[in-house]
Coordinates of C-alpha atoms in Angstrom, one line a residue:
M1 CA 0.0 0.0 0.0
S2 CA 1.2 3.5 -0.8
D3 CA 1.7 6.2 1.8
P4 CA -1.5 7.3 3.6
I5 CA -2.9 10.8 3.1
F6 CA -5.3 13.1 4.8
I7 CA -7.8 15.1 2.8
G8 CA -8.8 18.7 3.5
I9 CA -11.9 20.4 2.2
D10 CA -12.2 24.2 2.3
S11 CA -15.8 25.0 1.7
G12 CA -17.1 28.4 0.8
A13 CA -20.6 29.3 -0.1
T14 CA -19.8 29.1 -3.9
T15 CA -16.5 27.3 -4.2
S16 CA -14.8 24.5 -2.4
K17 CA -11.1 23.6 -2.5
I18 CA -9.4 20.3 -2.0
A19 CA -5.8 19.6 -0.7
A20 CA -4.0 16.8 1.1
V21 CA -1.1 16.2 3.5
R22 CA 1.0 13.1 4.0
S23 CA 1.4 11.3 7.3
D24 CA 4.5 13.3 8.1
G25 CA 2.6 16.6 7.7
S26 CA 4.1 17.5 4.4
I27 CA 1.7 19.0 1.8
F28 CA 0.8 16.6 -1.0
P29 CA 2.1 18.3 -4.2
S30 CA -0.8 19.3 -6.4
D31 CA -2.5 22.2 -8.2
L32 CA -5.3 23.8 -6.3
L33 CA -8.5 21.8 -7.1
Q34 CA -11.5 24.1 -7.0
R35 CA -15.1 23.0 -7.7
P36 CA -18.6 24.6 -7.1
T37 CA -20.0 24.0 -3.6
C38 CA -23.5 23.7 -5.2
S39 CA -25.2 25.2 -2.1
E40 CA -28.1 26.4 -4.3
G41 CA -29.0 22.7 -4.6
G42 CA -29.4 22.2 -0.8
T43 CA -27.4 20.2 1.7
A44 CA -27.4 16.9 -0.1
A45 CA -26.0 18.6 -3.2
V46 CA -23.2 20.1 -1.2
I47 CA -22.2 16.7 0.3
A48 CA -22.3 15.2 -3.2
A49 CA -20.1 18.0 -4.5
W50 CA -17.5 17.5 -1.8
I51 CA -17.4 13.7 -2.4
G52 CA -17.1 14.3 -6.1
A53 CA -14.3 16.7 -5.7
I54 CA -12.4 14.3 -3.4
N55 CA -12.9 11.5 -6.0
E56 CA -11.6 13.8 -8.7
F57 CA -8.5 14.7 -6.6
L58 CA -7.8 11.0 -5.9
A59 CA -8.1 10.1 -9.6
Q60 CA -5.9 13.0 -10.8
H61 CA -3.1 11.7 -8.6
G62 CA -3.5 8.0 -8.9
L63 CA -4.7 7.6 -5.3
A64 CA -7.3 5.3 -3.8
W65 CA -9.7 5.7 -0.9
S66 CA -7.8 3.0 0.9
Q67 CA -5.0 5.5 1.3
V68 CA -7.2 8.1 2.9
E69 CA -6.9 8.0 6.7
G70 CA -8.8 11.1 7.7
V71 CA -10.8 14.0 6.3
G72 CA -11.0 17.6 7.5
L73 CA -13.6 20.3 6.7
A74 CA -13.1 24.0 7.0
V75 CA -16.4 25.9 7.1
P76 CA -17.1 29.6 7.6
G77 CA -18.8 30.7 10.8
P78 CA -21.0 30.9 12.6
R79 CA -21.7 27.5 14.1
R80 CA -24.5 26.6 16.5
S81 CA -22.5 23.8 18.0
Y82 CA -19.6 21.5 16.9
G83 CA -20.6 20.2 13.4
V84 CA -23.8 22.2 13.3
L85 CA -24.2 25.3 11.2
D86 CA -25.9 28.5 12.4
T87 CA -27.6 31.1 10.3
S88 CA -25.3 32.5 7.6
P89 CA -25.9 35.4 5.3
N90 CA -24.1 33.5 2.5
L91 CA -26.1 30.3 2.6
P92 CA -29.7 29.4 1.9
A93 CA -32.1 29.3 4.9
E94 CA -32.3 25.5 4.9
F95 CA -28.6 25.3 6.0
D96 CA -29.5 26.9 9.4
G97 CA -29.1 24.0 11.9
W98 CA -27.6 21.6 9.4
N99 CA -25.6 18.8 11.1
V100 CA -22.9 18.8 8.5
E101 CA -20.7 16.5 10.5
N102 CA -23.2 13.7 10.6
D103 CA -24.1 13.9 6.9
L104 CA -20.5 14.1 5.8
R105 CA -19.4 11.3 8.1
V106 CA -22.1 9.0 6.6
A107 CA -21.2 9.9 3.0
L108 CA -17.5 9.3 3.6
E109 CA -18.2 5.9 5.1
R110 CA -20.4 5.0 2.2
E111 CA -17.9 6.1 -0.4
S112 CA -14.7 4.8 1.2
G113 CA -16.1 1.6 2.8
Q114 CA -14.5 2.5 6.1
I115 CA -15.2 4.8 9.1
L116 CA -12.8 7.7 8.7
P117 CA -11.7 10.2 11.3
L118 CA -13.4 13.5 10.6
A119 CA -12.4 17.0 11.8
L120 CA -14.4 20.2 11.4
G121 CA -13.3 23.7 12.1
N122 CA -13.7 27.4 11.4
D123 CA -12.0 28.2 8.1
G124 CA -10.0 31.0 9.5
N125 CA -8.7 28.9 12.4
L126 CA -7.8 26.0 10.1
G127 CA -6.0 28.5 7.7
G128 CA -4.0 29.4 10.8
V129 CA -3.2 25.8 11.5
A130 CA -1.6 25.5 8.1
E131 CA 0.4 28.7 8.2
A132 CA 1.5 27.9 11.8
H133 CA 2.7 24.5 10.6
R134 CA 4.7 26.2 7.8
A135 CA 6.0 29.1 9.9
R136 CA 7.2 27.2 13.0
G137 CA 9.3 24.6 11.1
N138 CA 11.1 22.6 13.7
D139 CA 10.5 25.2 16.4
P140 CA 7.9 23.9 18.9
C141 CA 6.1 27.1 19.5
S142 CA 2.6 28.4 19.5
V143 CA 1.5 30.7 16.7
V144 CA -1.0 33.4 16.1
M145 CA -2.2 34.2 12.6
L146 CA -3.8 37.5 11.7
A147 CA -5.3 37.9 8.2
P148 CA -6.8 41.2 7.3
G149 CA -9.1 41.1 4.2
S150 CA -12.7 42.2 4.0
G151 CA -12.6 41.8 7.8
L152 CA -9.8 40.6 10.2
G153 CA -9.5 36.9 10.8
G154 CA -7.4 35.5 13.7
A155 CA -6.3 32.1 14.9
Y156 CA -4.3 30.9 17.8
V157 CA -2.6 27.5 17.2
D158 CA -1.0 25.7 20.1
V159 CA 2.3 23.7 20.1
A160 CA 0.4 20.5 19.1
G161 CA -1.0 22.3 16.0
V162 CA -4.6 22.6 17.3
P163 CA -6.5 25.8 17.0
L164 CA -8.4 27.5 19.8
D165 CA -12.2 27.4 19.3
G166 CA -13.4 28.4 22.7
D167 CA -16.4 27.1 24.7
T168 CA -19.0 28.7 22.3
L169 CA -16.8 28.3 19.2
A170 CA -16.1 32.1 19.2
G171 CA -12.5 32.0 20.4
M172 CA -9.9 34.3 18.9
E173 CA -12.3 36.8 17.4
A174 CA -9.3 39.2 17.7
G175 CA -10.8 41.6 15.1
H176 CA -13.4 42.6 17.6
L177 CA -11.1 43.5 20.5
A178 CA -11.0 47.2 21.2
V179 CA -8.2 49.3 19.9
P180 CA -6.4 51.7 22.3
L181 CA -7.6 54.7 20.2
H182 CA -5.5 57.2 22.0
L183 CA -2.3 55.4 20.8
L184 CA -3.7 55.2 17.2
G185 CA -4.8 58.8 17.1
A186 CA -8.2 57.9 15.7
D187 CA -11.8 58.1 16.7
A188 CA -14.1 55.1 17.3
L189 CA -15.6 53.7 14.1
T190 CA -18.7 51.5 14.6
C191 CA -18.0 48.0 13.4
G192 CA -20.3 45.9 11.3
C193 CA -20.7 43.6 14.4
G194 CA -22.5 46.5 16.1
R195 CA -19.8 47.3 18.7
D196 CA -18.9 51.0 19.0
W197 CA -15.7 50.6 21.1
G198 CA -13.4 50.7 18.1
C199 CA -12.9 47.1 16.9
Y200 CA -9.5 46.3 15.4
E201 CA -11.3 45.1 12.3
M202 CA -12.1 48.7 11.4
Y203 CA -8.5 49.8 11.5
T204 CA -6.8 46.9 9.9
S205 CA -9.0 45.7 7.0
L206 CA -11.2 46.8 4.1
A207 CA -14.2 47.1 6.4
G208 CA -12.9 50.3 8.0
L209 CA -11.1 51.9 5.0
P210 CA -14.1 53.9 3.8
G211 CA -14.3 55.7 7.1
L212 CA -10.6 56.2 7.4
L213 CA -10.4 57.5 3.9
E214 CA -13.2 59.9 4.4
R215 CA -11.4 61.4 7.4
A216 CA -8.1 61.6 5.6
L217 CA -9.2 63.2 2.2
P218 CA -9.6 66.7 3.5
R219 CA -5.9 66.8 4.3
Y220 CA -5.1 66.0 0.6
P221 CA -7.0 68.6 -1.5
G222 CA -7.2 67.7 -5.2
H223 CA -6.4 64.1 -4.6
V224 CA -7.5 61.7 -7.3
L225 CA -9.7 59.9 -4.8
A226 CA -11.6 63.1 -4.1
D227 CA -13.3 62.7 -7.6
P228 CA -17.0 62.8 -6.8
S229 CA -17.8 60.4 -9.6
L230 CA -16.0 57.6 -7.7
G231 CA -18.1 55.5 -5.3
K232 CA -16.9 54.6 -1.8
K233 CA -16.0 51.0 -2.8
E234 CA -14.2 52.1 -6.0
R235 CA -12.1 54.6 -4.0
V236 CA -11.1 52.0 -1.4
L237 CA -10.2 49.4 -4.0
K238 CA -7.8 51.9 -5.7
L239 CA -5.8 52.5 -2.5
R240 CA -3.6 49.4 -2.6
G241 CA -2.5 50.2 -6.2
L242 CA -1.8 53.8 -5.3
A243 CA 0.3 52.7 -2.3
Q244 CA 2.5 50.7 -4.6
E245 CA 3.1 53.9 -6.6
G246 CA 4.1 55.8 -3.4
D247 CA 0.9 57.8 -3.0
A248 CA 1.2 59.7 0.3
L249 CA -2.5 59.4 1.2
A250 CA -2.6 55.7 0.6
L251 CA 0.6 55.1 2.4
E252 CA -0.7 57.1 5.4
L253 CA -3.7 54.8 5.7
F254 CA -1.7 51.6 5.3
D255 CA 0.8 52.9 7.9
L256 CA -2.1 53.4 10.3
Q257 CA -3.3 49.9 9.6
A258 CA 0.2 48.5 10.3
K259 CA 0.3 50.5 13.6
A260 CA -3.1 49.0 14.6
M261 CA -1.8 45.5 13.7
G262 CA 1.3 46.1 15.8
L263 CA -0.9 47.1 18.8
L264 CA -2.9 44.0 18.4
V265 CA 0.2 41.8 18.2
A266 CA 1.4 43.4 21.4
E267 CA -2.0 42.8 23.2
L268 CA -2.2 39.2 22.0
S269 CA 1.4 38.7 23.1
M270 CA 0.3 39.7 26.6
A271 CA -2.7 37.2 26.4
V272 CA -1.2 34.1 24.8
D273 CA 2.5 34.7 24.5
P274 CA 3.1 32.9 21.1
G275 CA 6.6 32.4 19.6
C276 CA 5.5 33.6 16.2
F277 CA 2.9 35.8 14.5
V278 CA 2.0 35.1 10.9
I279 CA 0.5 38.0 8.9
G280 CA -1.8 37.1 6.0
G281 CA -4.1 39.1 3.7
G282 CA -3.8 41.0 0.5
L283 CA -1.3 43.6 1.7
I284 CA 1.5 40.9 1.9
D285 CA 0.5 39.2 -1.4
P286 CA 3.6 39.1 -3.7
D287 CA 1.3 39.2 -6.7
S288 CA -0.4 42.4 -5.7
T289 CA 2.2 44.4 -3.7
T290 CA 5.9 45.4 -4.1
V291 CA 8.7 44.1 -1.9
E292 CA 9.2 47.7 -0.7
F293 CA 5.6 48.0 0.4
R294 CA 5.5 44.7 2.1
E295 CA 8.7 45.5 4.0
R296 CA 7.2 48.8 5.1
Y297 CA 3.9 47.2 6.2
L298 CA 5.5 44.4 8.2
G299 CA 8.2 46.8 9.5
G300 CA 5.4 49.1 10.8
I301 CA 3.8 46.2 12.6
R302 CA 7.1 45.1 14.2
E303 CA 8.1 48.6 15.2
T304 CA 4.8 49.3 17.0
A305 CA 4.6 45.9 18.7
L306 CA 8.2 45.9 20.1
K307 CA 7.5 49.0 22.2
Y308 CA 4.9 47.1 24.3
L309 CA 6.5 43.6 24.6
W310 CA 8.3 42.1 27.6
P311 CA 12.2 42.1 27.1
T312 CA 12.3 38.4 26.4
Q313 CA 9.5 38.7 23.8
Q314 CA 11.3 41.6 22.1
K315 CA 14.3 39.3 21.5
T316 CA 12.5 36.1 20.5
L317 CA 9.1 37.0 18.9
R318 CA 9.0 36.4 15.1
I319 CA 6.6 38.2 12.8
V320 CA 6.5 36.7 9.4
P321 CA 4.3 36.8 6.2
A322 CA 1.9 34.0 5.3
T323 CA 3.0 31.9 2.4
L324 CA 0.3 29.3 1.5
G325 CA -2.3 31.6 0.0
E326 CA -5.5 29.9 -1.1
L327 CA -4.3 26.5 -0.1
S328 CA -4.1 27.4 3.6
Q329 CA -7.6 26.5 4.8
A330 CA -7.8 23.1 3.0
V331 CA -4.3 22.2 4.1
G332 CA -5.1 23.2 7.7
A333 CA -8.3 21.0 7.6
A334 CA -6.1 18.1 6.4
L335 CA -3.6 18.7 9.2
V336 CA -6.3 18.7 11.9
A337 CA -7.7 15.5 10.5
R338 CA -4.2 14.0 10.8
H339 CA -4.1 15.1 14.5
V340 CA -7.6 13.7 15.2
A341 CA -6.6 10.3 13.6
R342 CA -3.5 10.2 15.8
E343 CA -5.5 10.9 18.9
Q344 CA -7.9 8.1 18.0

């Protein structure tokens, strides 16, 4: 029999991705396999789509179900309980209360002819598992991943490679901690979550950029983004490109975001004391940003965080960019499946 593998599914509302890891934790080499989630067809259609995608992955690489020793599933929140989905704005109403763990477990047993270990987790947390696995190397340390995008995702991964979920599956919602606004020099922006204390998400991600831009534009008369024909979203989406060209307004806003991220790194270091932070998101994407910009952004995070760390942390804490991109959540799901299989 060939080497065993562990399959990871990263399920979004419209697209699902498949990846695998070997028993030693190394990523099985393959192109990213993406297929429709088929959520419009209901829960049974989604299960069928996942099983079909796994079968396609196995066939592409000459693998058999007999080599599969566990499966992991990364799903977006919220969840009502472990394995049970809660109401989601991105899924049809019938998915509210769906026991996805039970249905997937039954389908996997039917398809593979064996009872397979199954692990489920929040997609952001499992993305953190994969990035932590890559970032720590042979260093047995805990890792925090922060991934600003449309919002701010966060994950804490312990030395064993297991993410923190929390008792109500709401652990490490770091984006909704409160910023020390007096240090950032900003006023409180109300977050989409409803909190008005100045959530970090509003100062580190796309969610808060419209408000930050609105406050900054008066200091830059005649700026290209002051064009009244541009909508709010269009203005914000131009900022990253302008920053790559050295635009002063864009750089000011991303410097502020880096400072906010640095403050969050320092706060989380007080709380969980990890050995490494992994920074993800579009601002460190090599295909979208220049080396100079990425160094400036990560440098701003480090410079701010260092001021507030304990002396030993200042010497040892690593802050590194994420490297796995779109593979991270599927790989993380596979890694947690591997952990579950070992525990069983």
